[in-house]
Short mmCIF file of C-alpha atoms in Angstrom, two decimals:
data_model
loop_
_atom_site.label_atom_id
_atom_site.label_comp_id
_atom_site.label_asym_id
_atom_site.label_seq_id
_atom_site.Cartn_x
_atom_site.Cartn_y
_atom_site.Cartn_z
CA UNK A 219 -11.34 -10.70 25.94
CA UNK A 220 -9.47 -7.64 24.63
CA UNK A 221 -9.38 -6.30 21.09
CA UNK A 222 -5.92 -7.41 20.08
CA UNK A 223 -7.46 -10.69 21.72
CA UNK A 224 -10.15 -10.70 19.99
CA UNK A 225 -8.76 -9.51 16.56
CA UNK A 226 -6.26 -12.42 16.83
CA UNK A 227 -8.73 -14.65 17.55
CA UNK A 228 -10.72 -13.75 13.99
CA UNK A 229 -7.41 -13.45 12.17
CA UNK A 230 -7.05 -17.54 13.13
CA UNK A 231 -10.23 -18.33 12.10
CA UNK A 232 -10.84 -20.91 9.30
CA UNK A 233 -14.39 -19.78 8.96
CA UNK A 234 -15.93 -19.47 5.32
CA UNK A 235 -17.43 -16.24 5.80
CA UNK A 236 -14.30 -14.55 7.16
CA UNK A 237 -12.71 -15.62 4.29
CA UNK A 238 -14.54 -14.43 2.05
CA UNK A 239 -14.89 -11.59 2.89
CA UNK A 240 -10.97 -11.30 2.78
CA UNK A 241 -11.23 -12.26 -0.53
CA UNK A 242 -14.41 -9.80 -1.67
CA UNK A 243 -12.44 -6.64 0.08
CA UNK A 244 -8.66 -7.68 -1.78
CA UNK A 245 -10.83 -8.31 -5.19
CA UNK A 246 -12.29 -4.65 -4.60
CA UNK A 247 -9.38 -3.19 -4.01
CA UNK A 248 -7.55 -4.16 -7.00
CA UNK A 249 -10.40 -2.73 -9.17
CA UNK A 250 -9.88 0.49 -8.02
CA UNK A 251 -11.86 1.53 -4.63
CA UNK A 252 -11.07 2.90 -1.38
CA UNK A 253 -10.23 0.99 1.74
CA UNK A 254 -13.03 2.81 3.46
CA UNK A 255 -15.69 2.82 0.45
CA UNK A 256 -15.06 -1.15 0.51
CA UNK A 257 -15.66 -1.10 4.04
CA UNK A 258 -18.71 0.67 4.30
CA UNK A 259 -20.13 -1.67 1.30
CA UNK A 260 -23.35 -2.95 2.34
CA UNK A 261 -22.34 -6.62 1.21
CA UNK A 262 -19.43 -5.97 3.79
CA UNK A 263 -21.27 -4.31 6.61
CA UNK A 264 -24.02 -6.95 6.56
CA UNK A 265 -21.87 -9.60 7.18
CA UNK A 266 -19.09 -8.47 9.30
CA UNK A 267 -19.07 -6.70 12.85
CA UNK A 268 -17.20 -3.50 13.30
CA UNK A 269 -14.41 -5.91 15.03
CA UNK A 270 -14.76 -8.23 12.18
CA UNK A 271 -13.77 -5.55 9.41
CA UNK A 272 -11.15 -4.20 12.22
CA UNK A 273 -9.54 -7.67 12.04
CA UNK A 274 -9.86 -7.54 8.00
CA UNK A 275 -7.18 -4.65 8.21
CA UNK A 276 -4.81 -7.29 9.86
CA UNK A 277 -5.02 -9.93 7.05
CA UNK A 278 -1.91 -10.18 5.02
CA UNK A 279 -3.86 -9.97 1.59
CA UNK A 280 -5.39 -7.25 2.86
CA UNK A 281 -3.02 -5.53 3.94
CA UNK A 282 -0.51 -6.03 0.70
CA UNK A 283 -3.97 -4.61 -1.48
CA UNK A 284 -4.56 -1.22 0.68
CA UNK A 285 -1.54 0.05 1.45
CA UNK A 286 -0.70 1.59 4.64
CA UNK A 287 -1.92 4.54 4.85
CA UNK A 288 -5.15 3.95 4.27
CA UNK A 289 -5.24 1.18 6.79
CA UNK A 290 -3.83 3.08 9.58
CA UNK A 291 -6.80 5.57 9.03
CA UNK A 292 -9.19 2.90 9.13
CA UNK A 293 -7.89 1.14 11.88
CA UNK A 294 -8.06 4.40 14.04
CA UNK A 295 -11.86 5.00 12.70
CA UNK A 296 -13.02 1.26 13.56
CA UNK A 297 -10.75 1.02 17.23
CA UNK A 298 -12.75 4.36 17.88
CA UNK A 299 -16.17 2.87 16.83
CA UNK A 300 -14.99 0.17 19.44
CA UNK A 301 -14.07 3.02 22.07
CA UNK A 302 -10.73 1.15 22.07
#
């Protein structure tokens, strides 16, 4: 499976965890921290996969709560954790 496979595939999920951890990165966002602090936050990292938070950065709440530019820097950072 590729990555855009692969991140398409998580985007469609209906699984609990997925979502919330969608809803734990939006909520710290709005209260002020970074895209990539949020990322690296161990409640994050211990429940996700590096293609699981890569596929975070495509969900629509997301992606209205970081802004742009700091998702096209993460995106590049996790695809090259991924050696994509």
């Amino acid at each position: 499976m590729t990555l855009r496979e692969e991140i398409r595939r998580l985007i469609q999920t209906e699984s609990a965890q997925h979502k919330r951890l969608i809803e734990y990165v939006v909520r710290q966002l709005h209260a002020g921290r970074g895209l990539q602090e949020v990322l690296n936050d161990p409640y994050v990292v211990n429940r996700s996969t590096t293609i699981d938070r890569r596929a975070l950065l495509e969900e629509p709440q997301v992606v209205d709560a970081a802004g742009e530019t700091s998702l096209a820097t993460m995106r590049r950072e996790l695809e090259a954790a991924l050696g994509a």
